[in-house]
Short mmCIF file of C-alpha atoms (C1' of nucleotides) in Angstrom, two decimals:
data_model
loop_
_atom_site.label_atom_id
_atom_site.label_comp_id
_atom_site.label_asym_id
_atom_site.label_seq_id
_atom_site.Cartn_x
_atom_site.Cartn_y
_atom_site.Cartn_z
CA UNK A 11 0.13 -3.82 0.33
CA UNK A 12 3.68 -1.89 -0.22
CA UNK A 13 4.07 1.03 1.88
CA UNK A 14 6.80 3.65 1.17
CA UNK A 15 9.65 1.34 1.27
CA UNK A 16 8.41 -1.05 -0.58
CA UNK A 17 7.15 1.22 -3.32
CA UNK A 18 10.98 3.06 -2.97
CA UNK A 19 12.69 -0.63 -3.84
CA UNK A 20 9.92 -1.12 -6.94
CA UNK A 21 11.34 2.03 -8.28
CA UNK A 22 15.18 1.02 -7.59
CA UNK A 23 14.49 -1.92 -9.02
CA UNK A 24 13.33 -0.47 -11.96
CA UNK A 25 16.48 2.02 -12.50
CA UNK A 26 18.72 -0.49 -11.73
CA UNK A 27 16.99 -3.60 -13.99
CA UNK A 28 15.71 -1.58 -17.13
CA UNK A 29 17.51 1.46 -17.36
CA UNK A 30 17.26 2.76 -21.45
CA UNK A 31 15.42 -0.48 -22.45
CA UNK A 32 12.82 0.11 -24.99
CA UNK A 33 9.59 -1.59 -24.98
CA UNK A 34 9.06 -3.60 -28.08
CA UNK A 35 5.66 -5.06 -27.51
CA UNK A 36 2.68 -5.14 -24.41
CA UNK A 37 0.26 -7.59 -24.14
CA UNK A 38 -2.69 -6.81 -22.07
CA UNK A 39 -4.50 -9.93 -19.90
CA UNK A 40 -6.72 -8.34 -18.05
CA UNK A 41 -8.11 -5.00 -19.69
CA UNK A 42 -9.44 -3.24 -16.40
CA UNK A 43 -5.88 -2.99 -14.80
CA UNK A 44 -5.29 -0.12 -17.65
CA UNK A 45 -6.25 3.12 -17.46
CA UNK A 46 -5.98 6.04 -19.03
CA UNK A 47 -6.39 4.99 -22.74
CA UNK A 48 -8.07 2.22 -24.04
CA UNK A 49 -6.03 -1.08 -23.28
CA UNK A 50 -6.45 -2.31 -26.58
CA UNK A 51 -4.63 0.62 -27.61
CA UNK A 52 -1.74 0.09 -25.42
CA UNK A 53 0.72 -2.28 -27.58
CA UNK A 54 0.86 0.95 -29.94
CA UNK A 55 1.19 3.74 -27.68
CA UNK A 56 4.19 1.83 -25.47
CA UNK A 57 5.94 0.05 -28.15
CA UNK A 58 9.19 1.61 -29.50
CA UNK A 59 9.32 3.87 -26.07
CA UNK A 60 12.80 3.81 -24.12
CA UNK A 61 12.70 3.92 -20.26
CA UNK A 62 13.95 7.12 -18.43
CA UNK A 63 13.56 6.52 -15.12
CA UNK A 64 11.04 5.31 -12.17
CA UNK A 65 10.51 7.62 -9.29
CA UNK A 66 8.42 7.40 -6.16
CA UNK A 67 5.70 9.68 -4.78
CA UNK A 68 3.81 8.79 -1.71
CA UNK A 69 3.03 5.31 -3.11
CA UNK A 70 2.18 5.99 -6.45
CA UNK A 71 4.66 5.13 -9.16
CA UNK A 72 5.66 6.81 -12.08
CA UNK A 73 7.50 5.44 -14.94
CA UNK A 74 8.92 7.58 -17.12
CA UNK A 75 9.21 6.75 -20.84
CA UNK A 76 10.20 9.59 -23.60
CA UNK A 77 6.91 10.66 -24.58
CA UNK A 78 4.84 8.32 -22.14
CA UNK A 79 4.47 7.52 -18.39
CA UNK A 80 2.62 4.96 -16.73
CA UNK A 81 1.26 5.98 -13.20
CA UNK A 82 1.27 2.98 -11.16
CA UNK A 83 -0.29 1.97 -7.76
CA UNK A 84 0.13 -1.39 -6.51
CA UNK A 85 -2.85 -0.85 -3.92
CA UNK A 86 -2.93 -4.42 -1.97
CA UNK A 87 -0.94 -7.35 -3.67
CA UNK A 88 0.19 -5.34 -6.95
CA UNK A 89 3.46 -6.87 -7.78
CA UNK A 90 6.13 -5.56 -10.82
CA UNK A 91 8.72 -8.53 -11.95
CA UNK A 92 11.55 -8.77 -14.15
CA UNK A 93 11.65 -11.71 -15.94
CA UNK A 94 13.79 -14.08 -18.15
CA UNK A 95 10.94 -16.04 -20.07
CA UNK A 96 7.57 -14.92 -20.97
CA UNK A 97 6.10 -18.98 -19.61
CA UNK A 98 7.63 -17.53 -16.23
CA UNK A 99 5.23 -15.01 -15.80
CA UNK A 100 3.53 -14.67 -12.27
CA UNK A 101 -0.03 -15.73 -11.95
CA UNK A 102 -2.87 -12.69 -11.84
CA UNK A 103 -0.55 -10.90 -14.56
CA UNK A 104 -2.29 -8.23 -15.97
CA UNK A 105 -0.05 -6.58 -18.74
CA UNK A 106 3.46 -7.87 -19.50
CA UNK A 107 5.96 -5.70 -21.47
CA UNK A 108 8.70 -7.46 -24.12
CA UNK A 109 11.88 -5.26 -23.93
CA UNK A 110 14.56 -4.89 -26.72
CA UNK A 111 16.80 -7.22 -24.47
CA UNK A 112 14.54 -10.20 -24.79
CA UNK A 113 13.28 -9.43 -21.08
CA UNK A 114 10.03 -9.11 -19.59
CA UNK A 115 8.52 -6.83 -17.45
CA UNK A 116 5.19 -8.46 -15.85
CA UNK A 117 3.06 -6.33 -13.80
CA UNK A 118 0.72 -8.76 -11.86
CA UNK A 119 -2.01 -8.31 -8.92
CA UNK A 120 -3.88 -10.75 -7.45
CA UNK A 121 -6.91 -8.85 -6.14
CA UNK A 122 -7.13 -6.74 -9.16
CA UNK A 123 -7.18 -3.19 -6.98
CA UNK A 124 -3.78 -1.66 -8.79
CA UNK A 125 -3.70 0.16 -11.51
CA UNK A 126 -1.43 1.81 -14.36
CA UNK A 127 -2.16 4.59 -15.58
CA UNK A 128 -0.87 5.87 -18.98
CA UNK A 129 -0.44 9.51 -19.35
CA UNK A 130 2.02 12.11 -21.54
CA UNK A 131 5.31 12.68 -20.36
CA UNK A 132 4.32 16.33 -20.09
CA UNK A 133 1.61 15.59 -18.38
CA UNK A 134 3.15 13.91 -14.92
CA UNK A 135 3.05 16.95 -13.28
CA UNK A 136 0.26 17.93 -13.47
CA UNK A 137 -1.60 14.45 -12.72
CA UNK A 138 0.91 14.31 -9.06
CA UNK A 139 -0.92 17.27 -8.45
CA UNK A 140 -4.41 16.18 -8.37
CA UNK A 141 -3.26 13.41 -5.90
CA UNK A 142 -3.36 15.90 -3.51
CA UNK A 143 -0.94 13.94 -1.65
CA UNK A 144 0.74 15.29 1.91
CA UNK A 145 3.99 15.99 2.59
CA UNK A 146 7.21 13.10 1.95
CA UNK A 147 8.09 11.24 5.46
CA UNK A 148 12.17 12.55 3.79
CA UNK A 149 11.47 15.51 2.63
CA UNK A 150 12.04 19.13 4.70
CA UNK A 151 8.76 19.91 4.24
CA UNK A 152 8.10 17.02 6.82
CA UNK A 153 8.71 19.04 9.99
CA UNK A 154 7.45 19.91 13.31
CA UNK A 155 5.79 23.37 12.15
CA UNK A 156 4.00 21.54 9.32
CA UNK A 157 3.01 18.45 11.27
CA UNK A 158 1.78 20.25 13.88
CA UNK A 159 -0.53 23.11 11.95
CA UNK A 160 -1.90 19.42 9.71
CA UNK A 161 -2.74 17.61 13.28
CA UNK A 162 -4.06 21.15 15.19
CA UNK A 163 -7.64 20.79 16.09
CA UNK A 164 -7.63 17.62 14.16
CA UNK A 165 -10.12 14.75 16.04
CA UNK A 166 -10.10 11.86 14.22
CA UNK A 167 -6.98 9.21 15.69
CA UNK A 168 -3.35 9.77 15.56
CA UNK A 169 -3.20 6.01 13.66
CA UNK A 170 -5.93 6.72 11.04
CA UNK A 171 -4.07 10.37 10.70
CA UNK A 172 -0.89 8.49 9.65
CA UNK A 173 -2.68 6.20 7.35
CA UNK A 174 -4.08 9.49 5.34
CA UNK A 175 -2.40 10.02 1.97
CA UNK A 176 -3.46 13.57 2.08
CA UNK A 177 -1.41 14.41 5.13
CA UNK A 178 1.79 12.11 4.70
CA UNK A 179 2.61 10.59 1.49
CA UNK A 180 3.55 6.93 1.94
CA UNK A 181 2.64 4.96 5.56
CA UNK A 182 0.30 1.91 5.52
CA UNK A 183 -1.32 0.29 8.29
CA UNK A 184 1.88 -1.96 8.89
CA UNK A 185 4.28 1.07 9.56
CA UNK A 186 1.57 2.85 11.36
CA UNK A 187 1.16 0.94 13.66
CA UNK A 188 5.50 0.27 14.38
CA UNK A 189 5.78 4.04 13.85
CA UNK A 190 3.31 4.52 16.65
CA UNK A 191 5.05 2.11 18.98
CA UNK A 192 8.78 3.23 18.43
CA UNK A 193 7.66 6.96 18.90
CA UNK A 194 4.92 5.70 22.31
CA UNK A 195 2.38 7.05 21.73
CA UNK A 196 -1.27 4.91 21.55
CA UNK A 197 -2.86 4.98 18.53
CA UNK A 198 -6.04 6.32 20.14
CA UNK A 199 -5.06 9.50 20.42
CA UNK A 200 -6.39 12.66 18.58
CA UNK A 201 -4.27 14.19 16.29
CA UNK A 202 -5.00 17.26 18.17
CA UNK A 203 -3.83 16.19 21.37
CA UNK A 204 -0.16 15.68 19.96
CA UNK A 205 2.33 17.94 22.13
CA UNK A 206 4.84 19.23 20.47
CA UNK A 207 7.66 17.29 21.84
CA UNK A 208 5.43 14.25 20.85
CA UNK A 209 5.75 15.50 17.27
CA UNK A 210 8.96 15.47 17.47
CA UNK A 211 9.22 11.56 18.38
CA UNK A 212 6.90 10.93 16.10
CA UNK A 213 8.71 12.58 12.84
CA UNK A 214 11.94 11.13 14.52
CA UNK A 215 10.71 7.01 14.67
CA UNK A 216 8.47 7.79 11.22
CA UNK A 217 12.03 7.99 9.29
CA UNK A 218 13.55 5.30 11.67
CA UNK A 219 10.62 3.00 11.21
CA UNK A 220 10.99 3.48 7.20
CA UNK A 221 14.87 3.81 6.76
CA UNK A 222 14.59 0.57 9.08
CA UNK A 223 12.37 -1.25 6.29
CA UNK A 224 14.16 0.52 3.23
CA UNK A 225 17.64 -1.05 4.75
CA UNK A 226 15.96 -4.53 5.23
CA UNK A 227 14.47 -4.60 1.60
CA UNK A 228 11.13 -3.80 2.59
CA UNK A 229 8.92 -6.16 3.88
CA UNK A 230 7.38 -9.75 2.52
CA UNK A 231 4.59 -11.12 4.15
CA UNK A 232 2.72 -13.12 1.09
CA UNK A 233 2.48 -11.03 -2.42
CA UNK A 234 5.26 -8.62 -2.11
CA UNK A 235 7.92 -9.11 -4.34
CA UNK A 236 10.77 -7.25 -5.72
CA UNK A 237 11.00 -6.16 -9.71
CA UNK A 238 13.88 -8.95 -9.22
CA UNK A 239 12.42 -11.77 -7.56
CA UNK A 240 13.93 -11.23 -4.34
CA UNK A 241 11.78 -10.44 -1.03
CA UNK A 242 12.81 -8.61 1.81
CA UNK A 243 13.44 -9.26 5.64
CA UNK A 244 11.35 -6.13 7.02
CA UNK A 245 9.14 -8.04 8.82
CA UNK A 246 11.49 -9.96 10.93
CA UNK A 247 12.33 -6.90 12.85
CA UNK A 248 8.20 -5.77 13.05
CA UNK A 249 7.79 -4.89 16.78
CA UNK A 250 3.91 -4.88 16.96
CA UNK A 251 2.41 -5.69 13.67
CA UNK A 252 0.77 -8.84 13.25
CA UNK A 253 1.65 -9.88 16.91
CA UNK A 254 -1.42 -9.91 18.89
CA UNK A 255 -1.25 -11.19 22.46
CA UNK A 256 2.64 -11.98 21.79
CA UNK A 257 4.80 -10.11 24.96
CA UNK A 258 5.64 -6.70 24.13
CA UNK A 259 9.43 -6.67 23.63
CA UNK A 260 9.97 -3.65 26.04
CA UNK A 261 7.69 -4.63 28.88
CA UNK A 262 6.57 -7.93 27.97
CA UNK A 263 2.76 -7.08 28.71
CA UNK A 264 1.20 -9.13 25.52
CA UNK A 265 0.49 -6.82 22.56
CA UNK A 266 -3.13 -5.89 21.54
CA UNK A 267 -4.77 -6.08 18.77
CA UNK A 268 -7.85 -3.44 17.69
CA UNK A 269 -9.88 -2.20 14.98
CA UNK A 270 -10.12 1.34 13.89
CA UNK A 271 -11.71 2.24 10.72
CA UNK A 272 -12.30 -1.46 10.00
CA UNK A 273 -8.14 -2.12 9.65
CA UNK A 274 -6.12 -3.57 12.58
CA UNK A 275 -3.74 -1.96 14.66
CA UNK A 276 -1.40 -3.22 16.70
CA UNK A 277 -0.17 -1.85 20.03
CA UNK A 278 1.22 -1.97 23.59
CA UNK A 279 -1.15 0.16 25.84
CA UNK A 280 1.80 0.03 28.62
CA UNK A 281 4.39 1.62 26.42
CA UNK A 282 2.27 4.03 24.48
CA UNK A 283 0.88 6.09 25.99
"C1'" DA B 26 -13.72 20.62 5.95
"C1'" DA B 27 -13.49 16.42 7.98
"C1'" DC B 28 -14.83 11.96 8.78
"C1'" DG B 29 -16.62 7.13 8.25
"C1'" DC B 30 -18.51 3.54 5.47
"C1'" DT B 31 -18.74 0.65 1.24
"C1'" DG B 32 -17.04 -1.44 -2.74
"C1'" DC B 33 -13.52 -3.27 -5.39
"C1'" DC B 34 -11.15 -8.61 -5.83
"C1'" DT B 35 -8.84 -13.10 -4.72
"C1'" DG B 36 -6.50 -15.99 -1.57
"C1'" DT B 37 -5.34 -17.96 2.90
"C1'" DG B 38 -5.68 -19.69 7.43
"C1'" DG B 39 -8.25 -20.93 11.56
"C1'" DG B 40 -12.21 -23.08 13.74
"C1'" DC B 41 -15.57 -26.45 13.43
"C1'" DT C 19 -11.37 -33.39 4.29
"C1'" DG C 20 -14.37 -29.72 3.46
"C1'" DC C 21 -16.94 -25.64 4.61
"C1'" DC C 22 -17.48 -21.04 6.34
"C1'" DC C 23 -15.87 -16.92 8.10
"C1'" DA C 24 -12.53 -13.37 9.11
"C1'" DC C 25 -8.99 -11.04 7.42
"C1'" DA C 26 -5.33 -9.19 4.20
"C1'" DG C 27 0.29 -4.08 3.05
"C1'" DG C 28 -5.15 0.65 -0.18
"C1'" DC C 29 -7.89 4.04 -1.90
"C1'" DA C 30 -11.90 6.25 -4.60
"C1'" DG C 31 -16.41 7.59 -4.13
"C1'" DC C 32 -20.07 8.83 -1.61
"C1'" DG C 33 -23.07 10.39 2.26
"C1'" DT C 34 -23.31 12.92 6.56
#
DNA sequence: AACGCTGCCTGTGGGC
DNA sequence: TGCCCACAGGCAGCGT
């Protein structure tokens, strides 16, 4: 479900809502979302920890606790919310945190495909690393002489290329598919096939696309949420996604709507080329 | 190495 | 109204 923006907000949220709280008790509903250490053991190994910070990487979140961190992944409808009574707890919550201002922090997913992680502080770095995740969409190290040695003699589709955690850390099959349109070029297309002015567009509209979604609060189509309750507007201003047979709003030719690896992606064949 | 398919889960919306 | 099916923002694990 979240893609990099909506992952980025989670971990604002975070900073911003529970910066130096200390967790005074956990209460685990649904054992499986806990991994890592046992879940029964959980209450003890969280409680008494103060919050450091969040940060972001790719979509994976880690929160960082003196002596513990909990690596996160909200997968498909993983939610995090801060909350003022316990009884107010979303449904499908899985663990739920007390803090040592009478707050709550729920962490709650529907379909049950998230999961946190709880690892040693001095351990974070070394656990990112197995992720073998590719390069930040923001970072330097996103550039055309990188991009173009990951996509070189690459065959499998520009779309399912953007959707690969390996390459670039952080795009889902929503911004895929409106990275793909602001930057023209048709999803079809072998990575290897990519000219290098094409490249260009496409590391260009990649940061539009997500800046875009990171200034409209990320997007809220059913189970996102952020840590404070509030949803975003990102999906007012989507361009493709989810609008199958609806006029293209460059050339009005409808917008189509195919499968590729089983997920949908959304496209104008007229303006990408 | 690179790629595609399956499984994991629950909910929702459309067609009949 | 109810039933059935398709589909949903993701990724690990596995086989080829």
């Amino acid at each position: 479900m979240p893609e990099l923006p909506e992952v980025q907000l989670v971990v604002d949220g975070l900073n911003r809502l529970i910066k130096d709280r200390v967790i005074t008790h956990a209460e685990v509903f649904w054992p499986g979302y806990v991994t890592g250490v046992k879940s029964s053991d959980l209450e003890k190994i969280v409680a008494g920890v103060r919050f450091d910070k969040a940060i972001r990487r790719g979509k994976f979140i880690v929160i960082l606790f003196d002596q513990v961190a909990l690596l996160l992944h909200l997968r498909m409808t993983g939610k995090v919310v801060y909350l003022d009574e316990a009884d107010k707890k979303p449904p499908h919550t899985h663990v739920l945190f007390t803090l040592d201002n009478g707050k709550y922090l729920a962490f709650a997913d529907t379909r049950k495909f998230g999961r946190l992680e709880v690892i040693s502080a001095d351990a974070v770095e070394e656990r990112l690393s197995k992720l073998n995740l590719g390069y930040e969409p923001f970072s330097a190290q996103f550039n055309q002489e990188n991009i173009s040695r990951s996509l070189k003699k690459r065959t499998k589709n520009i779309k399912n290329i953007l959707l690969d955690q390996t390459i670039i850390a952080g795009i889902g099959n929503i911004y895929a598919s409106e990275i793909l349109f602001e930057a023209g070029l048709s999803p079809l297309r072998p990575g290897g096939s990519i000219k290098p002015q094409e490249i260009d567009r496409l590391l260009v509209c990649t940061r539009k696309v997500l800046k875009l979604a990171l200034d409209n609060g990320g997007s809220s189509i059913s189970d996102y949420i952020h840590p404070d309750g509030i949803g975003g507007e990102m999906q007012d201003h989507f361009k493709v996604y989810g609008r199958d047979k609806e006029p293209c709003l460059t050339c009005a030719n409808p917008v189509k709507r195919i499968a590729q690896t089983g997920r949908s992606t959304f496209w104008c064949s007229h303006c990408q080329g």
